[in-house]
Amino acid sequence: MMGYFSQTVIDALSWGGLYALAALGIGLLYGVLRVINFAHGDFITVGAFSLIVPSTQATAQLALGALPAPLLIIGTLLVVTLVALLSDLLVFRPLRGATPSTIMIASFALGYVIQNIVLLLYSSRPKAVDLWPELNEAFGFAGLRIPQLQIWTVTVAALLMVALTVFLKASSYGIEMRAASEDLRMARLLGVRANRVIALAVALSGALAGAVSLIIATQSGVVSYQMGGPVMLFAFIGTIIGGMGSLVGSALGGFAVGFSSVILQAYLPDDIRPFRDAILFALVILILVIRPQGLILVKTMRERV
Amino acid sequence: MRKIDFISSSTPLFLVMVLFILAIASWLFAGTALNRAMIELLVRVVLVVSIYIFVGNSGIVSFGHVGFMAIGAYAMAWQTMLPLLKKNAMPGLPEFLLTGNLPFPIALLFSAMLAGLVGLLLGTVILRLPSIAASICTFAFLMIVHSVYSNWGSVTGGTSSIVGIPTKVNLWVAFSGAAICVIMAGLYQLTRYGLALKCTREEEIAARAAGIDIFRQRLIAFVLSATLMGFGGALYAAFLGAIYIDAFYLSQTTMLLAMLVVGGMSSLTGAVGGVVVISLLTYVLRGLERGVQLGPQTIALPSGTQEVVLGVVMIVALVSSRSGIFGTRELGEIANRFRARGAIWARFQPSND
């Protein structure tokens, strides 16, 4: 029993880390640009599909996935980053200053377009991708059997978060970005170059999506054209709980959502387990009723008159 | 003042007239296939106008309205299918639904009411949130409905289709539904509730300062909109005769939002116009995907093109004119503006006497 519990906790930690990364990608874009990016999930999909050659066959041939690990990682991150920058250029930049509703619908449409382009190129069949199979081998530790990948996921997520924090707190780019996310107009007046900061935020958000796609593809071994959607939604819910616009809040919120989804999965009675997502969302909505501003309140998010 | 009232109240009548002409034309001249496309268009008018009532007037995007559509559609199946078929496909239904079999109009009413009730529950919870968070929660609602209906097999048939819903929706039923919906939306806009909600859309803080209870106004529109959406979903089910849960998901949401956005999110005319434009576009694209005979060979677009084009059209519409073809204007106002321009022009004409 104790073993099952510890196993579940480790599982929950790794999913929490994954959702924290996805939520950071979304929170970054919202913090700096006020863009609610519903296409983030499809950025993740693009990353996973860049590993394989476009075809309609069920057994996938590796494209980027055939490269040695360092090149593979850099390549995938690069592809997703490029897609993100292109999206910014074609969709978000022309809409700068538009109402949040307009931007939201545009990003929703963008995600739909990306998803269907993937569908056109790769067909709707889920494809098996055998990326780093040795990582899914478990190793024993104090009576537990832990797949190596879960340790990698937690480690990578933690490292990326530390790196991002250092970047945001210590580098001049990071400080500019935080200033922009507090108040873009004021930051511009003080000499922050808006377009550079924005491009950087978009690129970082894309790279985070790329990292998430690699982890998911390795973990599940299957990619499908709709894989990004649920991840994105969980991450979104995470950013809302965390108090939109706060990066720390996003990461915490994403982690909380991922963590509790695994716990629910493990401890819900069998006959209501299929409704896990519904229950999770209901819980989240409940939290929001009690604390509508999220767990961490960002002062500048309150509308000024 | 009276004149403005007359003109803005005549917009829905104009729109109903346009739809009536389209329906008559299709009744007189069109073959079966085109006729079906026309019925589909009219049902979509119901759906898009329902979404418009909330989204257009409040300025808050809802990605979850297709959830209400699903609720209405399945409620229709529960009520009107033959008991024998129901026992097979959905054995978990409560006794009164399993054995009974309600007439179509009553079933329509109940379907709409069920969706409205769910809308009331959801709205009470999420409409207190800031509008962006509320939007994201509507998306979560769509996913909840999809996940519940695809997993609750004994009541919904799970992910497989439910076949055998009596098809009661012909051209005139669909037209009546669309007309009712357009007129209700038009009337709602003229009430103090509609005007107050539009006021919150334009300037939330000023609206609050003017004593408008923002939550209450949003909730009223949300419930009305959810009710009509359930009504539309029920019509949709009774038109097709078969439903499956994946039909009420992202593609449907994108399609309906595209219709709303292309015409202009904040105008009833835009909502109806968008349905016509996008229906035409998808009809053509669907034809092209099936293939066109060009000389000896058939040329067909790969399937999936329709979706990509739809998304691109949506983005282009948003980028090129942020508020769609009609913006916040209504048909009546546009006609009026032309008249006014004519009057001003006439004043500057040299008079003969």
XYZ file of C-alpha atoms in Angstrom:
658
model
C 0.000 0.000 0.000
C 2.793 2.356 0.963
C 4.568 1.321 -2.209
C 1.555 2.188 -4.343
C 1.358 5.541 -2.615
C 5.016 6.419 -3.186
C 4.787 5.249 -6.781
C 1.758 7.477 -7.294
C 3.532 10.435 -5.737
C 6.509 10.015 -8.046
C 4.131 9.747 -10.982
C 2.321 12.854 -9.813
C 5.575 14.758 -9.439
C 6.586 13.992 -12.990
C 3.214 14.982 -14.465
C 3.173 18.054 -12.266
C 6.554 19.047 -13.658
C 5.358 18.507 -17.211
C 2.261 20.655 -16.767
C 4.300 23.288 -14.975
C 6.489 23.585 -18.084
C 3.474 23.847 -20.372
C 1.861 26.408 -18.068
C 5.079 28.449 -18.008
C 5.013 28.617 -21.804
C 1.464 29.914 -21.727
C 2.046 32.227 -18.764
C 5.092 33.797 -20.385
C 3.152 34.824 -23.460
C 0.259 36.117 -21.420
C 2.519 37.960 -19.020
C 4.437 39.861 -21.682
C 1.974 40.078 -24.548
C -1.438 39.624 -22.950
C -1.935 36.927 -25.560
C -4.067 33.964 -24.556
C -2.476 31.420 -26.813
C -4.859 28.592 -27.575
C -2.374 27.355 -30.165
C 0.188 26.411 -27.516
C -1.046 22.820 -27.456
C -0.594 22.602 -31.187
C 2.953 23.943 -30.880
C 3.527 20.904 -28.680
C 2.009 18.669 -31.353
C 4.270 20.179 -34.003
C 7.319 19.406 -31.889
C 6.341 15.776 -31.509
C 5.590 15.369 -35.199
C 8.848 16.960 -36.265
C 10.445 13.758 -34.982
C 8.972 11.702 -37.806
C 8.754 11.834 -41.584
C 5.423 13.050 -43.016
C 3.481 10.068 -44.297
C 0.142 8.376 -43.824
C 1.623 5.068 -42.722
C 1.002 3.726 -39.228
C 4.612 2.880 -38.489
C 6.494 6.104 -38.442
C 9.894 6.676 -39.919
C 12.069 8.882 -37.786
C 13.119 12.256 -39.189
C 14.590 14.482 -36.500
C 14.130 11.514 -34.193
C 16.940 9.670 -35.961
C 19.557 12.232 -34.959
C 21.842 11.807 -31.960
C 20.256 13.126 -28.765
C 21.826 16.616 -28.526
C 21.064 17.428 -32.170
C 17.604 15.938 -31.832
C 16.772 18.121 -28.846
C 18.150 21.279 -30.442
C 16.405 20.486 -33.725
C 13.001 19.946 -32.133
C 13.225 23.063 -30.008
C 14.281 25.023 -33.078
C 11.341 23.799 -35.178
C 8.802 24.709 -32.516
C 10.468 28.053 -31.852
C 10.304 28.878 -35.555
C 6.630 27.951 -35.714
C 5.994 30.160 -32.692
C 7.875 33.119 -34.187
C 6.063 32.680 -37.481
C 2.725 32.625 -35.680
C 3.648 35.822 -33.914
C 4.625 37.466 -37.183
C 1.509 36.411 -39.103
C -1.169 36.466 -36.442
C -0.287 38.109 -33.156
C 1.733 41.072 -34.409
C -1.010 42.317 -36.755
C -3.440 41.996 -33.857
C -1.373 43.925 -31.320
C -3.699 46.198 -29.401
C -6.828 44.265 -30.370
C -9.259 43.169 -27.669
C -8.384 40.006 -25.735
C -11.452 38.288 -27.212
C -10.235 38.895 -30.744
C -6.762 37.596 -29.961
C -8.217 34.583 -28.207
C -10.360 33.607 -31.179
C -7.461 34.214 -33.565
C -5.179 31.930 -31.564
C -7.939 29.331 -31.412
C -8.201 29.480 -35.196
C -4.415 29.335 -35.500
C -4.335 26.177 -33.396
C -7.066 24.673 -35.548
C -5.102 25.468 -38.710
C -1.884 23.967 -37.337
C -3.723 20.866 -36.148
C -5.291 20.302 -39.537
C -2.060 20.900 -41.427
C -0.521 18.166 -39.289
C -3.566 16.042 -40.142
C -3.081 16.706 -43.858
C 0.584 15.762 -43.739
C 0.481 12.821 -41.363
C -3.154 11.544 -41.449
C -5.301 11.087 -38.359
C -3.752 7.792 -37.257
C -1.817 7.883 -34.020
C 1.781 6.912 -34.740
C 4.192 4.949 -32.646
C 7.452 6.770 -32.011
C 10.151 4.778 -30.363
C 12.271 7.534 -28.935
C 14.850 6.564 -26.334
C 13.114 3.313 -25.293
C 15.778 2.679 -22.681
C 14.397 5.603 -20.696
C 11.138 3.766 -20.114
C 12.961 0.929 -18.401
C 12.355 0.969 -14.706
C 15.030 0.707 -12.117
C 14.475 -0.489 -8.591
C 15.014 1.797 -5.638
C 13.989 0.961 -2.068
C 11.351 -1.480 -3.285
C 9.918 0.958 -5.840
C 10.186 0.573 -9.559
C 10.681 3.945 -11.139
C 10.888 4.449 -14.889
C 14.013 6.494 -15.555
C 12.027 8.882 -17.688
C 10.031 10.105 -14.713
C 13.202 11.064 -12.950
C 14.374 12.767 -16.108
C 11.088 14.635 -16.412
C 11.225 15.950 -12.875
C 14.890 16.847 -13.231
C 14.489 18.547 -16.597
C 11.443 20.468 -15.444
C 13.225 21.595 -12.296
C 16.378 22.549 -14.207
C 14.462 24.485 -16.827
C 12.580 26.323 -14.141
C 15.745 27.228 -12.296
C 17.353 28.337 -15.560
C 14.332 30.432 -16.430
C 14.281 32.020 -12.993
C 17.972 32.871 -13.200
C 17.449 34.241 -16.690
C 14.525 36.386 -15.598
C 16.162 37.649 -12.403
C 19.759 38.093 -13.415
C 20.181 38.733 -17.138
C 19.366 42.105 -18.620
C 17.018 40.470 -21.142
C 15.184 38.799 -18.309
C 14.849 42.029 -16.385
C 13.540 43.788 -19.483
C 11.046 40.990 -19.950
C 9.799 41.205 -16.410
C 9.488 44.945 -16.754
C 7.493 44.468 -19.945
C 5.215 41.987 -18.275
C 4.560 44.427 -15.434
C 3.717 47.317 -17.702
C 4.659 47.237 -21.366
C 4.012 50.908 -22.031
C 6.026 52.143 -19.105
C 8.844 49.739 -19.972
C 8.968 51.117 -23.505
C 9.202 54.642 -22.211
C 12.185 53.580 -20.144
C 14.003 52.233 -23.188
C 12.996 48.575 -23.315
C 12.774 47.539 -26.938
C 9.294 46.066 -27.090
C 9.613 44.003 -30.242
C 12.833 42.366 -29.112
C 11.402 41.457 -25.731
C 8.237 40.156 -27.330
C 10.130 38.061 -29.868
C 12.226 36.651 -27.070
C 9.157 35.743 -25.029
C 7.555 34.078 -28.024
C 10.728 32.131 -28.783
C 11.077 31.012 -25.175
C 7.451 29.956 -25.056
C 7.989 27.953 -28.251
C 11.114 26.306 -26.870
C 9.220 25.317 -23.715
C 6.511 23.775 -25.895
C 9.253 21.861 -27.721
C 10.622 20.500 -24.450
C 7.147 19.378 -23.395
C 6.587 17.642 -26.725
C 9.832 15.680 -26.363
C 8.917 14.523 -22.874
C 5.393 13.492 -23.884
C 6.549 11.686 -27.016
C 9.092 9.688 -25.028
C 6.692 8.965 -22.213
C 3.721 7.793 -24.254
C 5.562 6.467 -27.304
C 2.648 7.592 -29.456
C 1.973 10.872 -31.235
C -1.394 11.968 -32.572
C -2.569 15.185 -34.128
C -4.794 16.017 -31.176
C -2.254 15.257 -28.472
C -1.581 18.890 -27.568
C -5.130 19.876 -26.694
C -5.590 18.287 -23.272
C -2.082 19.250 -22.143
C -2.768 22.820 -23.112
C -6.086 22.914 -21.312
C -4.606 21.542 -18.094
C -1.817 24.067 -18.376
C -4.280 26.873 -18.982
C -6.272 25.906 -15.960
C -2.962 25.957 -14.108
C -2.208 29.515 -15.187
C -5.667 30.640 -14.110
C -5.359 29.061 -10.684
C -1.919 30.588 -10.344
C -3.271 34.054 -11.015
C -2.865 34.961 -14.657
C 0.279 36.834 -15.537
C 2.467 35.673 -12.689
C 5.186 33.298 -13.883
C 5.715 31.678 -10.507
C 1.961 31.356 -10.186
C 1.709 29.699 -13.607
C 4.352 27.146 -12.758
C 2.790 26.414 -9.368
C -0.714 26.218 -10.815
C 0.389 23.909 -13.619
C 2.178 21.719 -11.133
C -0.862 21.566 -8.859
C -3.163 20.572 -11.724
C -0.830 17.860 -13.018
C -0.176 16.549 -9.531
C -3.822 16.315 -8.571
C -4.819 14.728 -11.877
C -2.515 11.780 -11.154
C -3.680 11.497 -7.549
C -7.321 11.520 -8.697
C -6.530 8.910 -11.335
C -4.999 6.672 -8.705
C -7.546 6.999 -5.943
C -10.904 7.535 -7.641
C -13.214 4.509 -7.559
C -13.139 2.525 -10.797
C -16.580 3.421 -12.071
C -16.087 7.185 -11.894
C -12.454 7.188 -13.008
C -13.356 7.948 -16.644
C -14.814 11.226 -15.411
C -11.506 12.297 -13.867
C -11.073 15.326 -16.116
C -14.599 16.501 -15.465
C -14.054 16.202 -11.722
C -10.730 18.000 -11.944
C -12.211 20.892 -13.895
C -15.103 21.074 -11.476
C -12.609 21.320 -8.585
C -10.753 24.067 -10.385
C -13.918 26.028 -10.999
C -14.700 25.640 -7.304
C -11.302 27.048 -6.344
C -11.908 29.985 -8.628
C -15.235 30.714 -7.020
C -13.524 30.962 -3.662
C -10.522 32.881 -4.998
C -11.435 34.446 -8.353
C -8.138 36.320 -8.645
C -6.091 33.139 -8.466
C -3.641 32.034 -5.829
C -1.075 34.719 -6.531
C -2.397 38.181 -7.154
C -0.540 40.308 -9.671
C -1.084 43.942 -8.843
C -0.856 45.238 -12.380
C -3.426 42.754 -13.588
C -6.158 44.677 -11.891
C -7.646 47.034 -14.391
C -6.857 50.643 -13.835
C -9.234 53.423 -14.602
C -35.732 58.813 -31.020
C -38.779 56.960 -32.256
C -37.161 56.559 -35.638
C -34.046 54.872 -34.215
C -36.275 52.520 -32.254
C -38.138 51.607 -35.384
C -34.984 50.996 -37.357
C -33.138 48.893 -34.819
C -36.265 46.877 -34.160
C -36.750 46.256 -37.863
C -33.320 44.621 -38.278
C -34.499 41.160 -37.187
C -37.491 41.472 -39.492
C -35.198 42.302 -42.406
C -33.056 39.300 -41.559
C -36.050 36.980 -41.264
C -37.216 38.250 -44.648
C -33.845 37.481 -46.224
C -33.919 33.973 -44.760
C -37.512 33.550 -45.955
C -36.532 34.466 -49.509
C -33.622 32.009 -49.375
C -35.938 29.287 -48.052
C -38.606 29.942 -50.705
C -35.982 29.920 -53.453
C -34.596 26.621 -52.270
C -38.101 25.159 -51.869
C -39.036 26.149 -55.424
C -35.850 25.500 -57.340
C -33.339 23.401 -55.421
C -32.827 19.658 -55.606
C -32.662 17.418 -52.543
C -28.971 17.969 -51.859
C -29.160 21.746 -51.992
C -32.342 21.648 -49.969
C -30.573 19.750 -47.224
C -27.758 22.290 -47.331
C -30.384 25.012 -46.906
C -31.900 23.289 -43.863
C -28.431 22.921 -42.405
C -27.839 26.619 -42.979
C -31.045 27.524 -41.160
C -30.156 25.302 -38.207
C -26.734 26.957 -38.121
C -28.450 30.342 -38.021
C -30.174 29.186 -34.836
C -26.849 28.089 -33.355
C -24.780 31.109 -34.336
C -27.445 33.598 -33.304
C -27.679 31.825 -29.934
C -23.942 32.207 -29.449
C -24.232 35.803 -30.594
C -26.737 36.627 -27.867
C -24.068 36.044 -25.249
C -20.775 36.613 -27.056
C -21.872 39.497 -29.235
C -23.570 41.480 -26.509
C -21.168 40.761 -23.664
C -17.881 40.730 -25.590
C -16.840 37.553 -23.733
C -15.894 34.720 -26.058
C -17.442 31.376 -25.271
C -15.784 28.249 -26.557
C -18.268 26.090 -24.698
C -21.570 26.708 -26.411
C -21.245 23.571 -28.500
C -21.519 21.784 -25.142
C -25.043 23.162 -24.769
C -25.730 22.075 -28.329
C -24.682 18.525 -27.407
C -26.903 18.600 -24.330
C -29.887 19.656 -26.440
C -29.169 17.107 -29.155
C -28.849 14.170 -26.774
C -31.925 15.289 -24.845
C -33.811 15.160 -28.147
C -32.625 11.598 -28.733
C -33.606 10.574 -25.183
C -37.124 11.867 -25.604
C -38.184 11.083 -29.136
C -36.531 7.814 -30.134
C -38.608 4.648 -30.198
C -38.450 2.860 -26.803
C -37.199 -0.286 -28.494
C -34.200 1.523 -30.015
C -33.491 3.338 -26.772
C -33.347 0.100 -24.790
C -30.669 -1.080 -27.165
C -28.509 1.983 -27.471
C -28.948 3.625 -24.092
C -30.150 1.059 -21.539
C -29.110 3.218 -18.590
C -31.766 5.868 -19.121
C -34.244 6.409 -16.292
C -37.525 4.517 -16.563
C -39.750 7.392 -17.693
C -37.444 8.156 -20.620
C -36.915 4.516 -21.567
C -40.573 3.644 -21.876
C -41.993 6.979 -22.917
C -41.851 8.756 -26.205
C -42.626 12.464 -26.332
C -43.965 14.409 -29.317
C -41.441 16.569 -31.167
C -42.498 20.093 -30.081
C -42.555 19.168 -26.390
C -39.223 17.412 -26.725
C -37.787 20.572 -28.313
C -38.972 22.603 -25.377
C -37.530 20.242 -22.778
C -34.208 19.975 -24.606
C -33.887 23.745 -24.626
C -34.820 23.924 -20.956
C -32.247 21.329 -19.964
C -29.495 23.242 -21.746
C -30.725 26.455 -20.144
C -30.610 24.882 -16.708
C -27.031 23.726 -17.214
C -26.256 27.213 -18.502
C -27.694 28.701 -15.321
C -25.533 26.451 -13.141
C -22.364 27.039 -15.140
C -22.982 30.751 -15.550
C -23.602 31.289 -11.846
C -20.148 29.906 -11.196
C -17.954 31.212 -13.995
C -19.435 34.600 -14.849
C -18.111 36.058 -11.614
C -14.587 35.574 -12.960
C -12.693 38.152 -15.020
C -13.818 37.794 -18.620
C -10.646 36.093 -19.894
C -10.751 33.451 -17.169
C -14.455 32.964 -17.881
C -13.626 32.313 -21.548
C -11.094 29.658 -20.642
C -13.591 28.058 -18.267
C -16.122 27.808 -21.100
C -13.484 25.850 -22.992
C -13.099 23.592 -19.969
C -16.889 23.157 -19.994
C -16.753 21.953 -23.599
C -14.163 19.376 -22.601
C -16.215 18.316 -19.568
C -19.320 17.736 -21.693
C -17.278 15.833 -24.254
C -15.588 13.671 -21.653
C -18.798 12.950 -19.712
C -20.890 12.143 -22.786
C -18.220 9.941 -24.352
C -17.667 7.971 -21.149
C -21.218 7.650 -19.876
C -21.989 4.857 -22.312
C -25.188 3.540 -20.758
C -26.963 6.859 -21.283
C -25.254 8.365 -24.308
C -24.020 5.385 -26.282
C -20.439 6.471 -25.566
C -18.386 7.447 -28.586
C -20.504 5.495 -31.077
C -23.339 7.142 -32.957
C -26.948 7.104 -31.887
C -29.130 6.294 -34.854
C -32.878 6.437 -35.242
C -33.875 9.860 -33.978
C -37.126 10.687 -35.815
C -36.287 13.283 -38.472
C -38.922 15.932 -37.977
C -37.000 18.928 -39.252
C -37.887 19.958 -42.774
C -37.225 23.276 -44.483
C -40.138 25.071 -42.813
C -39.470 23.765 -39.325
C -35.858 24.904 -39.683
C -36.962 28.272 -41.024
C -39.390 28.776 -38.140
C -36.647 27.899 -35.670
C -34.253 30.374 -37.252
C -36.935 33.082 -37.371
C -37.849 32.584 -33.691
C -34.206 32.745 -32.738
C -33.400 35.869 -34.771
C -36.462 37.677 -33.459
C -35.712 36.719 -29.861
C -32.144 37.957 -30.251
C -33.419 41.190 -31.788
C -35.970 41.716 -29.048
C -33.432 40.938 -26.333
C -31.115 43.621 -27.706
C -33.859 46.182 -27.333
C -34.655 45.392 -23.719
C -32.900 47.232 -20.902
C -31.055 43.993 -20.180
C -29.601 43.842 -23.663
C -28.633 47.488 -23.614
C -27.056 47.196 -20.173
C -25.010 44.207 -21.309
C -23.806 46.044 -24.416
C -22.805 48.857 -22.130
C -20.631 46.476 -20.066
C -19.042 45.262 -23.290
C -18.033 48.767 -24.312
C -16.798 49.993 -20.951
C -16.935 47.681 -17.994
C -15.884 50.198 -15.408
C -18.223 52.921 -16.577
C -21.026 50.388 -16.658
C -20.357 49.438 -13.072
C -20.227 53.087 -12.114
C -23.606 53.564 -13.758
C -25.059 50.976 -11.433
C -25.228 48.006 -13.779
C -24.973 44.635 -12.066
C -22.508 43.124 -14.516
C -22.744 39.565 -13.229
C -26.536 39.576 -13.382
C -26.679 40.989 -16.917
C -24.121 38.488 -18.161
C -25.993 35.642 -16.510
C -29.304 36.602 -18.115
C -27.742 36.599 -21.579
C -25.824 33.402 -20.872
C -28.926 31.471 -19.832
C -30.970 32.755 -22.766
C -28.122 31.915 -25.102
C -27.628 28.427 -23.621
C -31.362 27.714 -23.849
C -31.518 28.633 -27.528
C -28.312 26.695 -28.139
C -29.984 23.605 -26.675
C -32.957 24.307 -28.917
C -30.574 24.484 -31.897
C -28.856 21.264 -30.875
C -32.224 19.510 -30.629
C -33.162 20.759 -34.104
C -29.791 19.545 -35.381
C -30.402 16.057 -33.968
C -33.900 15.893 -35.389
C -32.579 17.060 -38.752
C -29.766 14.523 -39.101
C -31.477 11.623 -37.325
C -28.115 10.415 -36.032
C -25.639 12.016 -33.651
C -22.257 11.189 -32.174
C -20.356 13.077 -29.529
C -17.350 13.992 -31.685
C -19.679 16.078 -33.831
C -19.980 18.402 -30.849
C -16.364 19.303 -30.363
C -13.590 21.439 -31.746
C -14.570 21.352 -35.431
C -18.130 22.367 -34.677
C -16.900 25.093 -32.320
C -14.503 26.444 -34.920
C -17.157 26.370 -37.630
C -19.701 28.284 -35.539
C -17.140 30.778 -34.242
C -15.893 31.357 -37.786
C -19.443 32.182 -38.829
C -19.796 34.590 -35.941
C -16.416 36.223 -36.468
C -16.433 36.647 -40.232
C -19.707 38.532 -40.186
C -18.792 40.570 -37.156
C -19.002 39.416 -33.575
C -21.026 42.317 -32.315
C -23.894 42.508 -34.752
C -26.910 40.310 -35.317
C -26.692 41.040 -39.020
C -23.073 39.911 -38.909
C -24.036 36.647 -37.228
C -26.626 35.787 -39.872
C -24.447 37.075 -42.724
C -21.503 35.029 -41.482
C -23.580 31.856 -41.527
C -24.514 32.452 -45.154
C -20.955 33.298 -46.264
C -19.248 30.421 -44.443
C -21.949 27.906 -45.406
C -21.398 28.825 -49.022
C -17.631 28.507 -48.622
C -17.775 25.099 -46.938
C -20.315 23.865 -49.477
C -17.924 24.728 -52.292
C -14.895 23.309 -50.471
C -16.707 20.085 -49.641
C -17.511 19.752 -53.335
C -13.878 20.347 -54.267
C -12.722 17.749 -51.741
C -15.039 15.233 -53.354
C -13.430 16.065 -56.688
C -14.187 18.045 -59.793
C -14.319 16.511 -63.250
C -11.807 18.428 -65.350
C -11.644 16.832 -68.792
C -10.575 13.205 -68.442
C -9.418 13.273 -64.821
C -10.941 14.248 -61.506
C -9.096 16.760 -59.421
C -9.769 16.671 -55.710
C -8.351 18.637 -52.827
C -6.980 16.480 -50.014
C -9.489 16.074 -47.179
C -8.686 18.438 -44.363
C -8.326 21.380 -46.750
C -11.745 22.605 -45.703
C -10.647 22.942 -42.083
C -7.397 24.685 -42.928
C -9.122 27.159 -45.241
C -11.801 27.837 -42.640
C -9.193 28.638 -39.991
C -7.208 30.837 -42.356
C -10.341 32.719 -43.426
C -11.104 33.322 -39.774
C -7.642 34.687 -39.038
C -7.645 36.852 -42.148
C -11.068 38.216 -41.234
C -9.858 39.061 -37.735
C -6.607 40.635 -38.877
C -7.956 42.611 -41.810
C -10.959 44.095 -40.056
C -10.922 43.355 -36.393
C -14.646 43.509 -36.030
C -15.790 41.530 -39.084
C -17.785 42.556 -42.135
C -20.506 44.335 -40.208
C -18.661 45.507 -37.086
C -21.258 46.586 -34.575
C -23.617 47.834 -37.265
C -26.996 46.355 -38.058
C -28.753 46.150 -41.390
C -31.313 48.786 -40.369
C -28.630 51.275 -39.398
C -26.759 50.810 -42.644
C -29.894 51.408 -44.666
C -30.562 54.429 -42.524
C -27.082 55.811 -43.079
C -27.509 55.624 -46.838
C -30.826 57.407 -46.512
C -29.245 60.098 -44.341
C -26.404 60.567 -46.788
C -28.963 60.994 -49.563
C -30.818 63.589 -47.531
C -27.672 65.607 -46.847
C -26.703 65.393 -50.510
C -30.163 66.603 -51.529
C -29.772 69.662 -49.306
C -26.742 70.785 -51.303
C -28.337 70.328 -54.667
C -29.090 73.679 -56.370
C -32.799 74.212 -56.226
C -34.633 75.171 -59.315
C -36.853 77.842 -57.969
